[in-house]
Amino acid sequence: IYFPPVERLSSPILQMIDASFWYEEAKSIFLELSLSVNLDSRIALVGPNGSGKTTLLNVIYQSLEPTEGIVVSNAKLRIGRFSQHHVDNLEMQYSPVENLMSLYPDTPIAEVRAHLAALGIGGDLALQPTSPLSGGQKSRVVFALITFSKPHILLLDEPTNHLDTVACEALIQAINEFEGGVIVVSHDEHFINSVCDDI
């Protein structure tokens, strides 16, 4: 697994300042949280299921607005986000090449195939329908989709769920070689200890 290099941005590239979030008529998910993310950040979010880890990722990704406080980011910041939801949303009748080209239609097919091959989806695998691929191979297709834009930060929500031991170790190596920031939600202690500096 290989993640492309990223352009340098001045720090901090993303900040949450006194951010709180709650749903109407429900308890707060988090209160007055401040967080700075830079290109060298390696952060793990841990907690029981249902505690709001994915909600926090949504606020960081800015697909949800904080109820109070602010999230600010560098105008050039690109974020790549992985979740099992994205695996489920692949067009299963499309090949991996077609899935990627549906998002980047002006890209030469040779560039698309080289990018997929760097993530272990090469040769005939890249041209057959996505549906018969294993869970790990589908995850690799999603990694290809989210890294094609060369993101500065990766938000990874349970990235090891469908990966075998070899693929998990390859992902660990790729993250450790990645030049950008990483925020991980995971219950996998080995994975967290291998890639994260802060919990």
CSV table of C-alpha atoms in Angstrom, one decimal:
chain,number,residue,atom,x,y,z
A,1,ILE,CA,0.0,0.0,0.0
A,2,TYR,CA,1.4,3.4,-1.0
A,3,PHE,CA,0.0,6.9,-0.2
A,4,PRO,CA,1.2,9.7,-2.5
A,5,PRO,CA,3.4,12.5,-1.3
A,6,VAL,CA,1.7,15.8,-0.2
A,7,GLU,CA,2.5,19.4,-0.6
A,8,ARG,CA,3.7,21.2,2.5
A,9,LEU,CA,1.3,23.6,4.2
A,10,SER,CA,2.0,26.0,7.1
A,11,SER,CA,0.9,24.8,10.5
A,12,PRO,CA,-1.6,24.4,12.0
A,13,ILE,CA,-3.5,23.2,9.0
A,14,LEU,CA,-6.6,22.4,10.9
A,15,GLN,CA,-7.9,23.6,14.3
A,16,MET,CA,-10.9,23.0,16.4
A,17,ILE,CA,-11.4,25.8,19.0
A,18,ASP,CA,-13.7,25.2,22.0
A,19,ALA,CA,-15.9,23.1,19.8
A,20,SER,CA,-19.0,21.4,21.2
A,21,PHE,CA,-21.6,19.1,19.6
A,22,TRP,CA,-24.9,17.8,20.7
A,23,TYR,CA,-28.1,16.7,18.9
A,24,GLU,CA,-31.5,18.2,19.8
A,25,GLU,CA,-33.0,16.9,23.0
A,26,ALA,CA,-30.0,14.5,23.6
A,27,LYS,CA,-26.9,14.6,25.7
A,28,SER,CA,-23.8,16.3,24.5
A,29,ILE,CA,-21.3,14.3,22.4
A,30,PHE,CA,-18.3,16.4,23.3
A,31,LEU,CA,-17.8,19.8,25.0
A,32,GLU,CA,-15.3,22.6,24.5
A,33,LEU,CA,-12.8,20.5,22.6
A,34,SER,CA,-9.7,22.1,21.2
A,35,LEU,CA,-7.5,20.2,18.8
A,36,SER,CA,-4.7,21.2,16.3
A,37,VAL,CA,-3.8,18.9,13.4
A,38,ASN,CA,-0.6,19.2,11.5
A,39,LEU,CA,1.2,17.2,8.8
A,40,ASP,CA,3.0,15.3,11.5
A,41,SER,CA,0.0,14.5,13.6
A,42,ARG,CA,-0.7,10.9,14.4
A,43,ILE,CA,-3.9,10.8,16.6
A,44,ALA,CA,-6.1,7.9,17.7
A,45,LEU,CA,-9.7,8.4,18.9
A,46,VAL,CA,-10.7,5.6,21.2
A,47,GLY,CA,-13.8,4.9,23.2
A,48,PRO,CA,-16.8,2.5,23.4
A,49,ASN,CA,-19.1,2.1,20.4
A,50,GLY,CA,-21.7,4.9,20.4
A,51,SER,CA,-19.5,7.4,22.2
A,52,GLY,CA,-19.3,9.9,19.3
A,53,LYS,CA,-16.0,9.1,17.7
A,54,THR,CA,-17.5,9.1,14.1
A,55,THR,CA,-19.4,12.3,15.0
A,56,LEU,CA,-16.2,14.0,16.0
A,57,LEU,CA,-14.6,12.9,12.6
A,58,ASN,CA,-17.6,14.4,10.8
A,59,VAL,CA,-17.0,17.7,12.6
A,60,ILE,CA,-13.3,17.6,11.8
A,61,TYR,CA,-14.2,16.8,8.2
A,62,GLN,CA,-16.6,19.7,8.3
A,63,SER,CA,-19.6,17.6,7.1
A,64,LEU,CA,-21.2,18.6,10.4
A,65,GLU,CA,-21.0,22.0,12.0
A,66,PRO,CA,-20.1,22.2,15.7
A,67,THR,CA,-23.0,23.3,17.9
A,68,GLU,CA,-20.7,25.8,19.5
A,69,GLY,CA,-17.1,26.8,18.8
A,70,ILE,CA,-15.4,26.7,15.4
A,71,VAL,CA,-13.3,24.6,13.1
A,72,VAL,CA,-10.8,26.4,10.9
A,73,SER,CA,-8.5,25.0,8.2
A,74,ASN,CA,-6.0,26.1,5.7
A,75,ALA,CA,-7.7,27.1,2.4
A,76,LYS,CA,-5.6,24.6,0.5
A,77,LEU,CA,-6.2,21.7,2.8
A,78,ARG,CA,-7.4,18.4,1.3
A,79,ILE,CA,-8.8,15.6,3.5
A,80,GLY,CA,-9.2,12.0,2.6
A,81,ARG,CA,-11.7,10.0,4.6
A,82,PHE,CA,-12.1,6.3,4.9
A,83,SER,CA,-15.0,4.5,6.5
A,84,GLN,CA,-16.9,1.2,6.0
A,85,HIS,CA,-19.7,3.4,4.7
A,86,HIS,CA,-17.5,4.3,1.8
A,87,VAL,CA,-16.8,0.6,1.0
A,88,ASP,CA,-20.6,0.0,0.9
A,89,ASN,CA,-21.0,2.9,-1.5
A,90,LEU,CA,-18.7,1.6,-4.2
A,91,GLU,CA,-20.5,0.9,-7.5
A,92,MET,CA,-20.2,-2.8,-7.3
A,93,GLN,CA,-21.0,-3.4,-11.0
A,94,TYR,CA,-18.2,-1.0,-11.9
A,95,SER,CA,-14.6,-2.2,-12.1
A,96,PRO,CA,-12.1,-0.4,-9.7
A,97,VAL,CA,-10.9,1.5,-12.8
A,98,GLU,CA,-14.4,2.6,-13.5
A,99,ASN,CA,-15.1,3.6,-9.9
A,100,LEU,CA,-12.1,5.9,-9.9
A,101,MET,CA,-12.7,7.3,-13.3
A,102,SER,CA,-16.3,8.1,-12.3
A,103,LEU,CA,-14.8,10.6,-9.9
A,104,TYR,CA,-11.9,11.8,-12.0
A,105,PRO,CA,-13.2,11.4,-15.6
A,106,ASP,CA,-10.5,13.5,-17.3
A,107,THR,CA,-7.6,11.3,-15.9
A,108,PRO,CA,-5.8,9.1,-18.4
A,109,ILE,CA,-6.6,5.4,-17.8
A,110,ALA,CA,-2.9,4.6,-17.5
A,111,GLU,CA,-2.6,7.0,-14.5
A,112,VAL,CA,-5.7,5.5,-12.9
A,113,ARG,CA,-4.3,1.9,-13.3
A,114,ALA,CA,-0.9,2.9,-11.9
A,115,HIS,CA,-2.5,4.4,-8.8
A,116,LEU,CA,-4.7,1.3,-8.2
A,117,ALA,CA,-1.7,-0.9,-8.8
A,118,ALA,CA,0.3,1.0,-6.1
A,119,LEU,CA,-2.5,0.0,-3.7
A,120,GLY,CA,-2.5,-3.7,-4.7
A,121,ILE,CA,-5.3,-3.6,-7.3
A,122,GLY,CA,-3.4,-4.3,-10.5
A,123,GLY,CA,-3.7,-6.4,-13.7
A,124,ASP,CA,-7.1,-8.1,-14.2
A,125,LEU,CA,-8.3,-7.1,-10.7
A,126,ALA,CA,-8.5,-3.5,-11.8
A,127,LEU,CA,-10.8,-4.3,-14.7
A,128,GLN,CA,-13.3,-6.8,-13.3
A,129,PRO,CA,-16.5,-5.8,-11.4
A,130,THR,CA,-15.9,-4.7,-7.8
A,131,SER,CA,-18.6,-7.0,-6.3
A,132,PRO,CA,-16.5,-10.3,-6.2
A,133,LEU,CA,-13.5,-8.6,-4.7
A,134,SER,CA,-12.7,-9.5,-1.0
A,135,GLY,CA,-13.4,-7.1,1.7
A,136,GLY,CA,-9.7,-6.2,1.9
A,137,GLN,CA,-9.5,-5.6,-1.8
A,138,LYS,CA,-12.6,-3.3,-1.7
A,139,SER,CA,-11.0,-1.4,1.1
A,140,ARG,CA,-7.9,-0.9,-1.1
A,141,VAL,CA,-10.2,0.5,-3.9
A,142,VAL,CA,-11.6,3.0,-1.4
A,143,PHE,CA,-8.0,3.9,-0.3
A,144,ALA,CA,-7.2,4.5,-4.0
A,145,LEU,CA,-10.3,6.8,-4.3
A,146,ILE,CA,-9.5,8.9,-1.3
A,147,THR,CA,-5.8,9.2,-1.9
A,148,PHE,CA,-6.0,10.1,-5.6
A,149,SER,CA,-6.4,13.8,-4.7
A,150,LYS,CA,-3.2,13.6,-2.6
A,151,PRO,CA,-4.8,14.6,0.7
A,152,HIS,CA,-2.9,16.3,3.5
A,153,ILE,CA,-4.8,14.5,6.2
A,154,LEU,CA,-6.3,11.0,6.4
A,155,LEU,CA,-9.3,10.4,8.6
A,156,LEU,CA,-9.5,6.6,9.0
A,157,ASP,CA,-12.6,5.1,10.7
A,158,GLU,CA,-12.0,1.5,11.5
A,159,PRO,CA,-9.7,1.0,8.5
A,160,THR,CA,-8.5,-2.5,9.5
A,161,ASN,CA,-12.0,-4.2,9.8
A,162,HIS,CA,-11.8,-6.2,6.5
A,163,LEU,CA,-8.0,-6.5,6.3
A,164,ASP,CA,-6.1,-9.7,6.8
A,165,THR,CA,-2.8,-9.6,8.9
A,166,VAL,CA,-0.6,-9.0,5.8
A,167,ALA,CA,-2.8,-6.1,4.5
A,168,CYS,CA,-3.0,-4.6,8.0
A,169,GLU,CA,0.8,-4.6,8.3
A,170,ALA,CA,1.0,-3.1,4.8
A,171,LEU,CA,-1.4,-0.3,5.9
A,172,ILE,CA,0.7,0.3,9.0
A,173,GLN,CA,3.8,0.7,6.9
A,174,ALA,CA,2.0,3.0,4.4
A,175,ILE,CA,0.8,5.3,7.2
A,176,ASN,CA,4.2,5.4,8.8
A,177,GLU,CA,5.7,6.5,5.5
A,178,PHE,CA,2.8,9.0,4.7
A,179,GLU,CA,4.0,12.6,4.8
A,180,GLY,CA,0.6,14.0,6.0
A,181,GLY,CA,-1.4,13.9,9.2
A,182,VAL,CA,-3.5,11.0,10.3
A,183,ILE,CA,-6.5,10.7,12.7
A,184,VAL,CA,-7.6,7.1,13.3
A,185,VAL,CA,-10.7,5.6,15.0
A,186,SER,CA,-9.9,2.0,15.8
A,187,HIS,CA,-10.3,-0.7,18.5
A,188,ASP,CA,-7.2,-2.5,17.2
A,189,GLU,CA,-4.5,-1.9,19.9
A,190,HIS,CA,-1.7,-3.2,17.8
A,191,PHE,CA,-2.7,-0.9,14.9
A,192,ILE,CA,-3.0,2.2,17.2
A,193,ASN,CA,0.4,1.5,18.9
A,194,SER,CA,2.0,1.1,15.5
A,195,VAL,CA,0.9,4.3,13.9
A,196,CYS,CA,-0.3,6.8,16.5
A,197,ASP,CA,1.6,9.2,18.9
A,198,ASP,CA,-1.4,10.7,20.7
A,199,ILE,CA,-4.6,9.2,22.0
